[in-house]
GROMACS .gro file of C-alpha atoms in nm:
model
  294
    1UNK     CA    1   4.258   7.249   7.664
    2UNK     CA    2   4.291   7.600   7.529
    3UNK     CA    3   4.605   7.761   7.385
    4UNK     CA    4   4.704   7.934   7.708
    5UNK     CA    5   4.698   7.605   7.898
    6UNK     CA    6   4.907   7.442   7.627
    7UNK     CA    7   5.158   7.726   7.647
    8UNK     CA    8   5.191   7.685   8.020
    9UNK     CA    9   5.229   7.304   8.000
   10UNK     CA   10   5.441   7.278   7.685
   11UNK     CA   11   5.657   7.581   7.674
   12UNK     CA   12   5.930   7.416   7.461
   13UNK     CA   13   5.689   7.267   7.207
   14UNK     CA   14   5.514   7.600   7.136
   15UNK     CA   15   5.844   7.776   7.143
   16UNK     CA   16   5.982   8.037   7.389
   17UNK     CA   17   6.106   8.359   7.232
   18UNK     CA   18   6.483   8.370   7.195
   19UNK     CA   19   6.502   8.709   7.364
   20UNK     CA   20   6.390   8.551   7.692
   21UNK     CA   21   6.670   8.287   7.676
   22UNK     CA   22   6.916   8.573   7.614
   23UNK     CA   23   6.769   8.770   7.903
   24UNK     CA   24   6.818   8.476   8.137
   25UNK     CA   25   7.182   8.442   8.028
   26UNK     CA   26   7.244   8.813   8.079
   27UNK     CA   27   7.093   8.800   8.432
   28UNK     CA   28   7.310   8.493   8.515
   29UNK     CA   29   6.996   8.275   8.573
   30UNK     CA   30   7.021   7.901   8.504
   31UNK     CA   31   6.753   7.645   8.543
   32UNK     CA   32   6.855   7.275   8.559
   33UNK     CA   33   6.558   7.063   8.445
   34UNK     CA   34   6.487   6.708   8.336
   35UNK     CA   35   6.209   6.543   8.136
   36UNK     CA   36   5.921   6.375   8.325
   37UNK     CA   37   5.865   6.133   8.045
   38UNK     CA   38   6.174   5.988   7.866
   39UNK     CA   39   6.127   6.009   7.492
   40UNK     CA   40   6.167   5.694   7.277
   41UNK     CA   41   6.492   5.632   7.090
   42UNK     CA   42   6.464   5.623   6.716
   43UNK     CA   43   6.574   5.300   6.551
   44UNK     CA   44   6.907   5.279   6.366
   45UNK     CA   45   6.872   5.351   5.998
   46UNK     CA   46   6.517   5.470   6.040
   47UNK     CA   47   6.370   5.673   5.762
   48UNK     CA   48   6.262   5.940   6.007
   49UNK     CA   49   6.298   5.990   6.383
   50UNK     CA   50   6.008   5.917   6.613
   51UNK     CA   51   5.772   6.203   6.667
   52UNK     CA   52   5.780   6.340   7.018
   53UNK     CA   53   5.451   6.398   7.182
   54UNK     CA   54   5.343   6.666   7.426
   55UNK     CA   55   5.410   6.465   7.736
   56UNK     CA   56   5.779   6.445   7.630
   57UNK     CA   57   5.806   6.826   7.665
   58UNK     CA   58   5.709   6.832   8.028
   59UNK     CA   59   5.999   6.919   8.254
   60UNK     CA   60   6.058   6.941   8.627
   61UNK     CA   61   6.299   7.181   8.780
   62UNK     CA   62   6.601   7.031   8.955
   63UNK     CA   63   6.786   7.349   9.035
   64UNK     CA   64   6.718   7.723   9.006
   65UNK     CA   65   7.032   7.934   9.051
   66UNK     CA   66   6.821   8.232   9.128
   67UNK     CA   67   6.712   8.073   9.449
   68UNK     CA   68   7.070   7.966   9.556
   69UNK     CA   69   7.351   8.191   9.681
   70UNK     CA   70   7.639   8.220   9.439
   71UNK     CA   71   7.973   8.083   9.543
   72UNK     CA   72   8.242   8.321   9.670
   73UNK     CA   73   8.482   8.476   9.420
   74UNK     CA   74   8.855   8.435   9.463
   75UNK     CA   75   9.048   8.757   9.397
   76UNK     CA   76   9.398   8.886   9.453
   77UNK     CA   77   9.446   9.222   9.625
   78UNK     CA   78   9.656   9.475   9.432
   79UNK     CA   79   9.677   9.717   9.723
   80UNK     CA   80   9.604   9.738  10.095
   81UNK     CA   81   9.225   9.737  10.171
   82UNK     CA   82   9.111   9.815  10.517
   83UNK     CA   83   8.950   9.528  10.696
   84UNK     CA   84   9.016   9.285  10.408
   85UNK     CA   85   9.384   9.233  10.343
   86UNK     CA   86   9.714   9.345  10.200
   87UNK     CA   87   9.862   9.341   9.847
   88UNK     CA   88   9.907   8.989   9.720
   89UNK     CA   89   9.659   8.832   9.958
   90UNK     CA   90   9.419   8.578   9.790
   91UNK     CA   91   9.075   8.624   9.949
   92UNK     CA   92   8.730   8.482   9.890
   93UNK     CA   93   8.450   8.734   9.903
   94UNK     CA   94   8.087   8.770   9.781
   95UNK     CA   95   8.091   8.798   9.408
   96UNK     CA   96   7.868   9.110   9.399
   97UNK     CA   97   8.083   9.286   9.660
   98UNK     CA   98   8.399   9.175   9.478
   99UNK     CA   99   8.292   9.325   9.144
  100UNK     CA  100   8.159   9.657   9.283
  101UNK     CA  101   8.405   9.736   9.555
  102UNK     CA  102   8.726   9.548   9.453
  103UNK     CA  103   8.743   9.477   9.087
  104UNK     CA  104   8.590   9.787   8.942
  105UNK     CA  105   8.803  10.026   9.157
  106UNK     CA  106   9.104   9.807   9.066
  107UNK     CA  107   9.175   9.713   9.427
  108UNK     CA  108   9.189   9.352   9.319
  109UNK     CA  109   9.212   9.125   9.013
  110UNK     CA  110   9.084   8.769   8.951
  111UNK     CA  111   9.288   8.500   9.124
  112UNK     CA  112   9.443   8.344   8.814
  113UNK     CA  113   9.775   8.164   8.841
  114UNK     CA  114   9.955   8.457   8.664
  115UNK     CA  115   9.802   8.724   8.896
  116UNK     CA  116   9.876   8.519   9.211
  117UNK     CA  117  10.237   8.488   9.109
  118UNK     CA  118  10.266   8.854   8.992
  119UNK     CA  119  10.117   9.015   9.310
  120UNK     CA  120  10.265   8.775   9.562
  121UNK     CA  121  10.613   8.891   9.446
  122UNK     CA  122  10.526   9.252   9.549
  123UNK     CA  123  10.536   9.150   9.917
  124UNK     CA  124  10.914   9.093   9.893
  125UNK     CA  125  10.990   9.434   9.734
  126UNK     CA  126  11.160   9.703   9.940
  127UNK     CA  127  11.233  10.073   9.875
  128UNK     CA  128  11.564  10.000   9.691
  129UNK     CA  129  11.391   9.762   9.457
  130UNK     CA  130  11.123  10.013   9.385
  131UNK     CA  131  11.372  10.281   9.309
  132UNK     CA  132  11.567  10.051   9.080
  133UNK     CA  133  11.252   9.951   8.892
  134UNK     CA  134  11.129  10.316   8.884
  135UNK     CA  135  10.781  10.191   8.963
  136UNK     CA  136  10.577  10.453   9.139
  137UNK     CA  137  10.295  10.214   9.212
  138UNK     CA  138  10.518   9.970   9.392
  139UNK     CA  139  10.700  10.250   9.574
  140UNK     CA  140  10.377  10.395   9.712
  141UNK     CA  141  10.267  10.058   9.838
  142UNK     CA  142  10.601  10.005  10.014
  143UNK     CA  143  10.611  10.350  10.173
  144UNK     CA  144  10.257  10.346  10.306
  145UNK     CA  145  10.226  10.289  10.683
  146UNK     CA  146  10.219   9.925  10.782
  147UNK     CA  147   9.951   9.828  11.030
  148UNK     CA  148   9.963   9.543  11.276
  149UNK     CA  149   9.658   9.369  11.105
  150UNK     CA  150   9.415   9.418  10.833
  151UNK     CA  151   9.154   9.547  11.075
  152UNK     CA  152   9.389   9.787  11.268
  153UNK     CA  153   9.357  10.076  11.019
  154UNK     CA  154   8.980  10.052  11.023
  155UNK     CA  155   8.977  10.037  11.409
  156UNK     CA  156   9.204  10.340  11.428
  157UNK     CA  157   8.976  10.538  11.199
  158UNK     CA  158   8.666  10.437  11.397
  159UNK     CA  159   8.797  10.506  11.746
  160UNK     CA  160   8.932  10.846  11.653
  161UNK     CA  161   8.576  10.951  11.564
  162UNK     CA  162   8.404  10.785  11.858
  163UNK     CA  163   8.291  10.936  12.179
  164UNK     CA  164   8.295  10.692  12.476
  165UNK     CA  165   8.041  10.778  12.752
  166UNK     CA  166   8.179  10.700  13.102
  167UNK     CA  167   7.896  10.667  13.359
  168UNK     CA  168   7.999  10.724  13.725
  169UNK     CA  169   7.823  10.729  14.060
  170UNK     CA  170   7.673  11.066  14.156
  171UNK     CA  171   7.684  10.992  14.535
  172UNK     CA  172   7.979  10.779  14.617
  173UNK     CA  173   8.337  10.917  14.587
  174UNK     CA  174   8.543  10.762  14.298
  175UNK     CA  175   8.855  10.811  14.082
  176UNK     CA  176   8.843  10.697  13.722
  177UNK     CA  177   9.060  10.394  13.660
  178UNK     CA  178   9.127  10.153  13.382
  179UNK     CA  179   8.843   9.927  13.484
  180UNK     CA  180   8.593  10.212  13.441
  181UNK     CA  181   8.718  10.278  13.090
  182UNK     CA  182   8.726   9.908  13.005
  183UNK     CA  183   8.356   9.876  13.100
  184UNK     CA  184   8.267  10.198  12.908
  185UNK     CA  185   8.425  10.048  12.589
  186UNK     CA  186   8.243   9.722  12.646
  187UNK     CA  187   7.906   9.890  12.669
  188UNK     CA  188   7.979  10.061  12.336
  189UNK     CA  189   8.064   9.731  12.173
  190UNK     CA  190   8.445   9.746  12.197
  191UNK     CA  191   8.665   9.495  12.371
  192UNK     CA  192   8.969   9.687  12.503
  193UNK     CA  193   9.189   9.511  12.753
  194UNK     CA  194   9.288   9.708  13.053
  195UNK     CA  195   9.660   9.680  12.981
  196UNK     CA  196   9.594   9.854  12.644
  197UNK     CA  197   9.450  10.166  12.817
  198UNK     CA  198   9.660  10.464  12.932
  199UNK     CA  199   9.491  10.712  13.160
  200UNK     CA  200   9.570  11.091  13.192
  201UNK     CA  201   9.860  11.173  13.428
  202UNK     CA  202   9.617  11.385  13.630
  203UNK     CA  203   9.351  11.173  13.820
  204UNK     CA  204   8.991  11.252  13.755
  205UNK     CA  205   8.791  11.237  14.079
  206UNK     CA  206   8.430  11.285  14.167
  207UNK     CA  207   8.143  11.315  14.199
  208UNK     CA  208   8.167  11.675  14.077
  209UNK     CA  209   7.864  11.846  13.898
  210UNK     CA  210   8.114  12.079  13.727
  211UNK     CA  211   8.258  11.784  13.535
  212UNK     CA  212   7.917  11.667  13.405
  213UNK     CA  213   7.927  11.610  13.022
  214UNK     CA  214   8.294  11.708  13.027
  215UNK     CA  215   8.554  11.557  12.794
  216UNK     CA  216   8.887  11.384  12.868
  217UNK     CA  217   9.119  11.177  12.649
  218UNK     CA  218   9.268  10.846  12.709
  219UNK     CA  219   9.513  10.643  12.494
  220UNK     CA  220   9.446  10.298  12.349
  221UNK     CA  221   9.712  10.076  12.206
  222UNK     CA  222   9.606   9.826  11.937
  223UNK     CA  223   9.809   9.506  11.907
  224UNK     CA  224  10.091   9.672  12.100
  225UNK     CA  225  10.167   9.891  11.795
  226UNK     CA  226   9.910  10.152  11.697
  227UNK     CA  227   9.853  10.406  11.979
  228UNK     CA  228   9.573  10.668  11.944
  229UNK     CA  229   9.381  10.905  12.166
  230UNK     CA  230   9.008  10.838  12.226
  231UNK     CA  231   8.761  11.094  12.346
  232UNK     CA  232   8.560  11.007  12.661
  233UNK     CA  233   8.267  11.199  12.801
  234UNK     CA  234   8.180  11.184  13.179
  235UNK     CA  235   7.828  11.141  13.296
  236UNK     CA  236   7.682  11.095  13.639
  237UNK     CA  237   7.434  10.808  13.644
  238UNK     CA  238   7.072  10.911  13.672
  239UNK     CA  239   6.758  10.688  13.720
  240UNK     CA  240   6.681  10.529  13.382
  241UNK     CA  241   6.975  10.686  13.204
  242UNK     CA  242   7.116  10.461  12.930
  243UNK     CA  243   7.365  10.517  12.652
  244UNK     CA  244   7.101  10.466  12.383
  245UNK     CA  245   6.880  10.739  12.537
  246UNK     CA  246   7.143  11.010  12.521
  247UNK     CA  247   7.064  11.291  12.272
  248UNK     CA  248   7.270  11.328  11.964
  249UNK     CA  249   7.411  11.664  12.074
  250UNK     CA  250   7.577  11.486  12.369
  251UNK     CA  251   7.785  11.293  12.111
  252UNK     CA  252   7.817  11.525  11.813
  253UNK     CA  253   7.923  11.849  11.985
  254UNK     CA  254   8.257  11.918  12.153
  255UNK     CA  255   8.238  11.971  12.530
  256UNK     CA  256   8.458  12.156  12.780
  257UNK     CA  257   8.765  11.965  12.869
  258UNK     CA  258   8.785  11.835  13.223
  259UNK     CA  259   9.168  11.865  13.234
  260UNK     CA  260   9.319  12.189  13.116
  261UNK     CA  261   9.630  12.015  12.986
  262UNK     CA  262   9.422  11.820  12.734
  263UNK     CA  263   9.254  12.119  12.580
  264UNK     CA  264   9.469  12.126  12.271
  265UNK     CA  265   9.459  11.754  12.226
  266UNK     CA  266   9.077  11.741  12.249
  267UNK     CA  267   9.046  12.032  11.999
  268UNK     CA  268   9.249  11.846  11.743
  269UNK     CA  269   9.043  11.525  11.765
  270UNK     CA  270   8.758  11.450  11.536
  271UNK     CA  271   8.390  11.425  11.627
  272UNK     CA  272   8.131  11.176  11.496
  273UNK     CA  273   7.927  11.282  11.186
  274UNK     CA  274   7.582  11.182  11.090
  275UNK     CA  275   7.593  11.076  10.721
  276UNK     CA  276   7.271  11.034  10.520
  277UNK     CA  277   7.442  10.845  10.240
  278UNK     CA  278   7.630  10.543  10.374
  279UNK     CA  279   7.828  10.490  10.057
  280UNK     CA  280   8.083  10.223   9.996
  281UNK     CA  281   8.366  10.451  10.110
  282UNK     CA  282   8.236  10.422  10.474
  283UNK     CA  283   8.366  10.113  10.648
  284UNK     CA  284   8.130   9.859  10.795
  285UNK     CA  285   8.223   9.950  11.152
  286UNK     CA  286   8.158  10.321  11.081
  287UNK     CA  287   7.816  10.234  10.929
  288UNK     CA  288   7.733  10.055  11.252
  289UNK     CA  289   7.845  10.339  11.467
  290UNK     CA  290   7.657  10.600  11.261
  291UNK     CA  291   7.338  10.398  11.265
  292UNK     CA  292   7.379  10.335  11.641
  293UNK     CA  293   7.410  10.708  11.707
  294UNK     CA  294   7.094  10.768  11.500
   0.00000   0.00000   0.00000
């Protein structure tokens, strides 16, 4: 057996450089091993311990942490984070996500007993308390808009930049109602109940070629609290026409308003944007929408 074979079989006997052990620790790698052959125990009061042979340095791996998913990390939010939680909430998230997106930007701290008690008390503060304490940080958190849920703010931001295509029959007469809008949202991946939809006061009727690819706005209420306008675009169904086959310009460019009274409203509304760098500042829902448009 040559030296290379001995080195592979008896790594501990020949000695592994210390820098490799330090590298494993820095990378967070851990190997749980056990001996294949149990070494003999030296006798009490022996002049010298028993010499271990090569077979006593053969190990088998029980666990390799590099092959197992790390456990979630418990953190306490120090401010409102869209889609995650509010100040004082104790959450469990992926450790890599927590360190990069929550701990480093100081949106959260480790969930120690002291931090849990400290930030849970911020929930009970009001404006008067903040003024008395002269704490600008607490005051800003209290004065910020309160949303109905942790996902409401993210959904508002997403819907205000979304164009919902509404497909109608090119031959049979129709009038757009809440059911048509509900189905259009469902095709785009949003579940919007009909009682949360508010149509324009002026009915939109068809078929009308002049209204093809025209815009109109409807209002959506989230959790009976947040009310926002959403841009819809009218299309007449054609053979083989599907949402995914529409060109980008049909989504990214503003179109002529179908209703004259909604012109100012539609001009003030945002349009979707194609972003090449999907950084951490873009929410998960926006990443999905951007990739879907692409």
